[in-house]
Tab-separated table of C-alpha atoms in Angstrom:
chain	number	residue	atom	x	y	z
A	1	MET	CA	3.174	19.817	96.869
A	2	PRO	CA	4.404	16.294	96.036
A	3	ALA	CA	7.223	14.782	98.093
A	4	PRO	CA	10.671	14.827	96.479
A	5	VAL	CA	11.614	11.695	94.541
A	6	ILE	CA	15.059	11.903	96.189
A	7	GLN	CA	15.643	12.986	99.784
A	8	VAL	CA	19.187	13.191	101.162
A	9	ARG	CA	19.627	14.218	104.780
A	10	ASP	CA	22.935	14.992	106.499
A	11	VAL	CA	24.885	12.336	104.607
A	12	THR	CA	28.534	11.878	105.499
A	13	LYS	CA	31.035	9.476	103.972
A	14	SER	CA	34.756	9.044	104.541
A	15	PHE	CA	37.358	6.759	103.018
A	16	GLY	CA	39.825	6.096	105.796
A	17	ASP	CA	40.732	9.499	107.189
A	18	ARG	CA	39.675	11.320	104.006
A	19	PRO	CA	36.182	12.855	104.181
A	20	ALA	CA	34.266	12.636	100.889
A	21	LEU	CA	30.838	13.947	101.958
A	22	CYS	CA	30.306	16.257	104.914
A	23	GLY	CA	26.663	16.515	105.941
A	24	VAL	CA	25.117	16.763	102.478
A	25	SER	CA	21.359	17.372	102.275
A	26	LEU	CA	19.449	17.534	99.008
A	27	ASP	CA	15.885	17.224	97.689
A	28	VAL	CA	15.200	16.421	94.040
A	29	ALA	CA	11.693	16.794	92.633
A	30	LEU	CA	10.188	14.492	90.038
A	31	GLY	CA	11.343	15.578	86.593
A	32	GLU	CA	14.192	17.794	87.791
A	33	LYS	CA	17.518	17.824	85.970
A	34	VAL	CA	20.129	18.538	88.625
A	35	VAL	CA	23.648	19.144	87.321
A	36	ILE	CA	26.563	18.829	89.749
A	37	ILE	CA	29.895	20.503	89.104
A	38	GLY	CA	33.052	20.957	91.133
A	39	PRO	CA	36.754	20.083	91.252
A	40	SER	CA	38.045	16.522	91.199
A	41	GLY	CA	37.725	14.816	94.563
A	42	CYS	CA	34.997	17.138	95.862
A	43	GLY	CA	32.467	14.340	96.491
A	44	LYS	CA	30.341	14.501	93.333
A	45	SER	CA	30.757	10.865	92.330
A	46	THR	CA	30.538	9.655	95.920
A	47	LEU	CA	27.174	11.376	96.273
A	48	LEU	CA	25.829	9.611	93.179
A	49	ARG	CA	27.196	6.268	94.334
A	50	CYS	CA	25.477	6.691	97.690
A	51	LEU	CA	22.173	7.261	95.911
A	52	ASN	CA	22.139	3.697	94.595
A	53	ARG	CA	24.023	2.063	97.475
A	54	LEU	CA	27.263	1.447	95.609
A	55	GLU	CA	28.623	3.312	98.628
A	56	ILE	CA	26.952	3.176	102.020
A	57	PRO	CA	26.908	6.473	103.938
A	58	ASP	CA	28.606	6.569	107.322
A	59	GLU	CA	25.807	8.772	108.643
A	60	GLY	CA	22.602	10.336	107.371
A	61	THR	CA	19.660	9.020	105.390
A	62	ILE	CA	18.665	8.641	101.739
A	63	ALA	CA	15.157	7.899	100.480
A	64	ILE	CA	14.031	7.253	96.918
A	65	ASP	CA	10.348	7.930	96.269
A	66	GLY	CA	9.777	7.914	100.012
A	67	VAL	CA	11.464	4.541	100.577
A	68	PRO	CA	14.578	4.651	102.803
A	69	LEU	CA	17.639	2.954	101.342
A	70	VAL	CA	18.592	0.887	104.368
A	71	GLU	CA	20.184	-2.532	104.426
A	72	ASP	CA	17.313	-4.287	106.193
A	73	HIS	CA	14.548	-2.962	103.929
A	74	PRO	CA	12.760	-6.005	102.449
A	75	ASP	CA	12.597	-4.487	98.949
A	76	LEU	CA	16.035	-2.849	98.874
A	77	ASP	CA	17.148	-4.473	95.612
A	78	ARG	CA	13.926	-3.553	93.863
A	79	HIS	CA	14.174	0.056	94.970
A	80	ARG	CA	17.853	0.225	94.005
A	81	ALA	CA	16.758	-0.853	90.538
A	82	ASP	CA	14.612	2.300	90.399
A	83	VAL	CA	17.862	4.287	90.231
A	84	GLY	CA	19.718	3.801	86.956
A	85	MET	CA	23.375	4.769	86.789
A	86	VAL	CA	25.712	5.369	83.864
A	87	PHE	CA	29.425	5.555	84.586
A	88	GLN	CA	32.462	7.223	83.053
A	89	ARG	CA	33.655	3.810	81.900
A	90	PHE	CA	31.086	1.836	79.974
A	91	ASN	CA	31.353	-1.411	81.988
A	92	LEU	CA	29.847	-3.521	79.223
A	93	PHE	CA	30.445	-7.263	79.186
A	94	PRO	CA	32.880	-7.758	76.274
A	95	HIS	CA	31.694	-11.293	75.481
A	96	MET	CA	28.053	-10.218	75.078
A	97	THR	CA	26.356	-8.364	72.246
A	98	ALA	CA	24.804	-4.948	72.759
A	99	LEU	CA	21.381	-6.601	72.903
A	100	ALA	CA	22.506	-9.150	75.490
A	101	ASN	CA	24.164	-6.452	77.625
A	102	VAL	CA	20.944	-4.429	77.717
A	103	ALA	CA	18.673	-7.434	78.321
A	104	LEU	CA	20.763	-8.956	81.121
A	105	ALA	CA	19.599	-6.921	84.138
A	106	PRO	CA	15.869	-7.181	83.354
A	107	ARG	CA	16.301	-10.951	83.107
A	108	VAL	CA	18.348	-11.311	86.301
A	109	VAL	CA	16.856	-8.595	88.530
A	110	ARG	CA	13.314	-8.233	87.173
A	111	ARG	CA	13.030	-11.971	86.376
A	112	GLN	CA	11.742	-11.231	82.888
A	113	GLY	CA	11.692	-13.992	80.318
A	114	ARG	CA	14.174	-13.782	77.450
A	115	PRO	CA	11.618	-12.698	74.796
A	116	GLU	CA	10.233	-9.893	76.982
A	117	ALA	CA	13.681	-8.709	78.086
A	118	GLU	CA	15.071	-8.730	74.561
A	119	ALA	CA	12.034	-6.886	73.180
A	120	ARG	CA	12.513	-4.208	75.820
A	121	ALA	CA	16.252	-4.114	75.082
A	122	MET	CA	15.573	-3.576	71.359
A	123	ASP	CA	13.205	-0.726	72.206
A	124	MET	CA	15.900	0.917	74.340
A	125	LEU	CA	18.614	0.435	71.723
A	126	ASP	CA	16.278	2.046	69.217
A	127	ARG	CA	15.717	4.922	71.629
A	128	VAL	CA	19.465	5.653	71.729
A	129	GLY	CA	19.808	5.201	67.960
A	130	LEU	CA	21.543	1.824	67.966
A	131	ALA	CA	18.889	-0.716	66.933
A	132	ASP	CA	21.023	-1.578	63.903
A	133	ARG	CA	23.976	-2.463	66.171
A	134	ALA	CA	22.120	-4.847	68.469
A	135	GLY	CA	24.257	-7.804	67.373
A	136	ALA	CA	27.590	-6.009	67.720
A	137	TYR	CA	30.049	-6.710	70.523
A	138	PRO	CA	31.543	-3.820	72.528
A	139	ALA	CA	34.886	-4.075	70.714
A	140	GLN	CA	33.027	-3.449	67.446
A	141	LEU	CA	31.489	-0.206	68.752
A	142	SER	CA	32.939	3.275	69.136
A	143	GLY	CA	33.265	4.758	72.610
A	144	GLY	CA	30.205	6.896	72.020
A	145	GLN	CA	28.207	3.896	70.874
A	146	GLN	CA	29.306	1.890	73.922
A	147	GLN	CA	28.184	4.698	76.212
A	148	ARG	CA	24.828	4.836	74.457
A	149	VAL	CA	24.462	1.075	74.998
A	150	ALA	CA	25.231	1.701	78.689
A	151	ILE	CA	22.441	4.306	78.788
A	152	ALA	CA	20.067	1.860	77.091
A	153	ARG	CA	21.038	-0.776	79.663
A	154	ALA	CA	20.080	1.566	82.518
A	155	LEU	CA	16.820	2.572	80.804
A	156	ALA	CA	15.824	-1.064	80.308
A	157	MET	CA	15.211	-1.300	84.060
A	158	GLU	CA	12.565	1.440	83.793
A	159	PRO	CA	14.192	3.607	86.465
A	160	LYS	CA	12.512	6.511	88.208
A	161	VAL	CA	15.830	8.375	88.397
A	162	MET	CA	18.910	8.374	86.177
A	163	LEU	CA	22.386	9.167	87.503
A	164	PHE	CA	25.146	10.148	85.053
A	165	ASP	CA	28.703	10.223	86.396
A	166	GLU	CA	31.065	12.052	84.007
A	167	VAL	CA	29.712	9.941	81.167
A	168	THR	CA	31.460	11.923	78.416
A	169	SER	CA	34.870	12.401	80.033
A	170	ALA	CA	36.347	9.176	78.598
A	171	LEU	CA	35.211	10.011	75.062
A	172	ASP	CA	36.990	11.712	72.215
A	173	PRO	CA	35.527	15.187	71.657
A	174	GLU	CA	33.746	14.208	68.439
A	175	LEU	CA	31.864	11.445	70.277
A	176	VAL	CA	30.686	13.616	73.166
A	177	ARG	CA	27.921	15.223	71.120
A	178	GLU	CA	26.113	11.966	70.342
A	179	VAL	CA	25.959	10.966	74.020
A	180	LEU	CA	24.799	14.406	75.144
A	181	ALA	CA	22.089	14.312	72.484
A	182	VAL	CA	20.680	11.121	74.022
A	183	MET	CA	20.763	12.706	77.482
A	184	GLU	CA	19.019	15.827	76.180
A	185	ASP	CA	16.312	13.634	74.663
A	186	LEU	CA	15.799	11.912	78.032
A	187	ALA	CA	15.532	15.315	79.707
A	188	ARG	CA	12.891	16.462	77.217
A	189	GLY	CA	10.972	13.266	77.982
A	190	GLY	CA	10.707	14.220	81.659
A	191	MET	CA	13.273	11.854	83.184
A	192	THR	CA	14.507	12.825	86.661
A	193	MET	CA	18.276	13.171	86.277
A	194	LEU	CA	21.341	13.921	88.376
A	195	VAL	CA	24.317	14.638	86.157
A	196	VAL	CA	27.935	15.074	87.212
A	197	THR	CA	29.645	16.772	84.296
A	198	HIS	CA	32.161	19.345	83.105
A	199	GLU	CA	29.997	20.117	80.065
A	200	MET	CA	28.877	23.619	80.976
A	201	ARG	CA	26.763	24.115	77.863
A	202	PHE	CA	24.754	21.023	78.810
A	203	ALA	CA	24.434	22.359	82.358
A	204	ARG	CA	23.146	25.702	81.095
A	205	ASP	CA	20.784	24.375	78.420
A	206	VAL	CA	19.381	21.243	80.070
A	207	GLY	CA	19.765	21.621	83.826
A	208	THR	CA	16.925	22.925	85.961
A	209	ARG	CA	19.271	23.376	88.932
A	210	LEU	CA	23.050	23.561	89.252
A	211	LEU	CA	24.998	22.497	92.346
A	212	PHE	CA	28.613	23.455	92.972
A	213	MET	CA	30.406	21.105	95.354
A	214	ASP	CA	33.764	21.515	97.053
A	215	GLN	CA	35.410	19.542	99.846
A	216	GLY	CA	32.407	17.283	100.352
A	217	ARG	CA	29.825	20.061	100.667
A	218	ILE	CA	27.288	21.785	98.448
A	219	LEU	CA	28.593	25.353	98.478
A	220	GLU	CA	26.182	26.920	96.018
A	221	GLU	CA	23.053	26.025	94.091
A	222	GLY	CA	20.528	27.739	91.896
A	223	PRO	CA	19.347	28.116	88.302
A	224	PRO	CA	22.255	27.146	86.011
A	225	ALA	CA	22.534	30.506	84.250
A	226	GLU	CA	22.545	32.319	87.586
A	227	VAL	CA	25.288	30.179	89.111
A	228	LEU	CA	27.410	30.160	85.944
A	229	ASP	CA	27.095	33.864	85.162
A	230	SER	CA	26.875	35.398	88.646
A	231	PRO	CA	28.204	32.963	91.254
A	232	ARG	CA	27.850	34.183	94.841
A	233	GLU	CA	30.663	32.160	96.398
A	234	VAL	CA	34.330	33.015	95.922
A	235	ARG	CA	35.215	29.344	95.498
A	236	THR	CA	32.620	28.949	92.724
A	237	ARG	CA	34.055	31.958	90.938
A	238	GLU	CA	37.555	30.541	91.272
A	239	PHE	CA	36.471	27.196	89.843
A	240	LEU	CA	34.560	28.679	86.908
A	241	GLY	CA	37.220	31.306	86.243
A	242	GLY	CA	39.915	28.670	86.070
A	243	ARG	CA	38.173	26.777	83.292
A	244	GLY	CA	39.715	27.418	79.962
């Protein structure tokens, strides 16, 4: 049996006196689509941010494809680049076109030449259905289009894992569908994904495993339909029952 592409062991993280993660352990296999749900402030986003070293755990270990994410690892930056992340806010550079936004990281981090990076960027914009908007600036794009550019930007680094942190929550309802469609296409293509979301239909239809987090811990996990339809934990039932 192949080793997990992500291994999290006993990870804790606090902000001041507020615990965010309390001994979280998690394995993610290559090609899995793990969906994470839970109330605001339960540690979902902190877990994702620890997976690409935007936050550094207080205790515990994280390895990506068998490589520990530790500060003194000689190839830390290269291995961090194997983990693409898309945020709630698009974080695009407003003074750069969609093409330039997507090509930037391959040029800076991967040291690709401009022609190679821009060719790759065009391929990724085409993949998310925005090749015809390559010359547009963020202010000329809808929120859904900006988020799709952000996904293309992450894909341009050829990541082994994609992290999605509430990527539809800042969008108007009519724009959510177009972003989820791109994510569903990535899932069908075999991408390993961890997705923090409140989109329960996406969780049910696309996820291979569903985690429910509360107060910095994973309280329940299993096949999405099983957790959503027959949760074992009282707190999971409370959370799902309170959704209108």
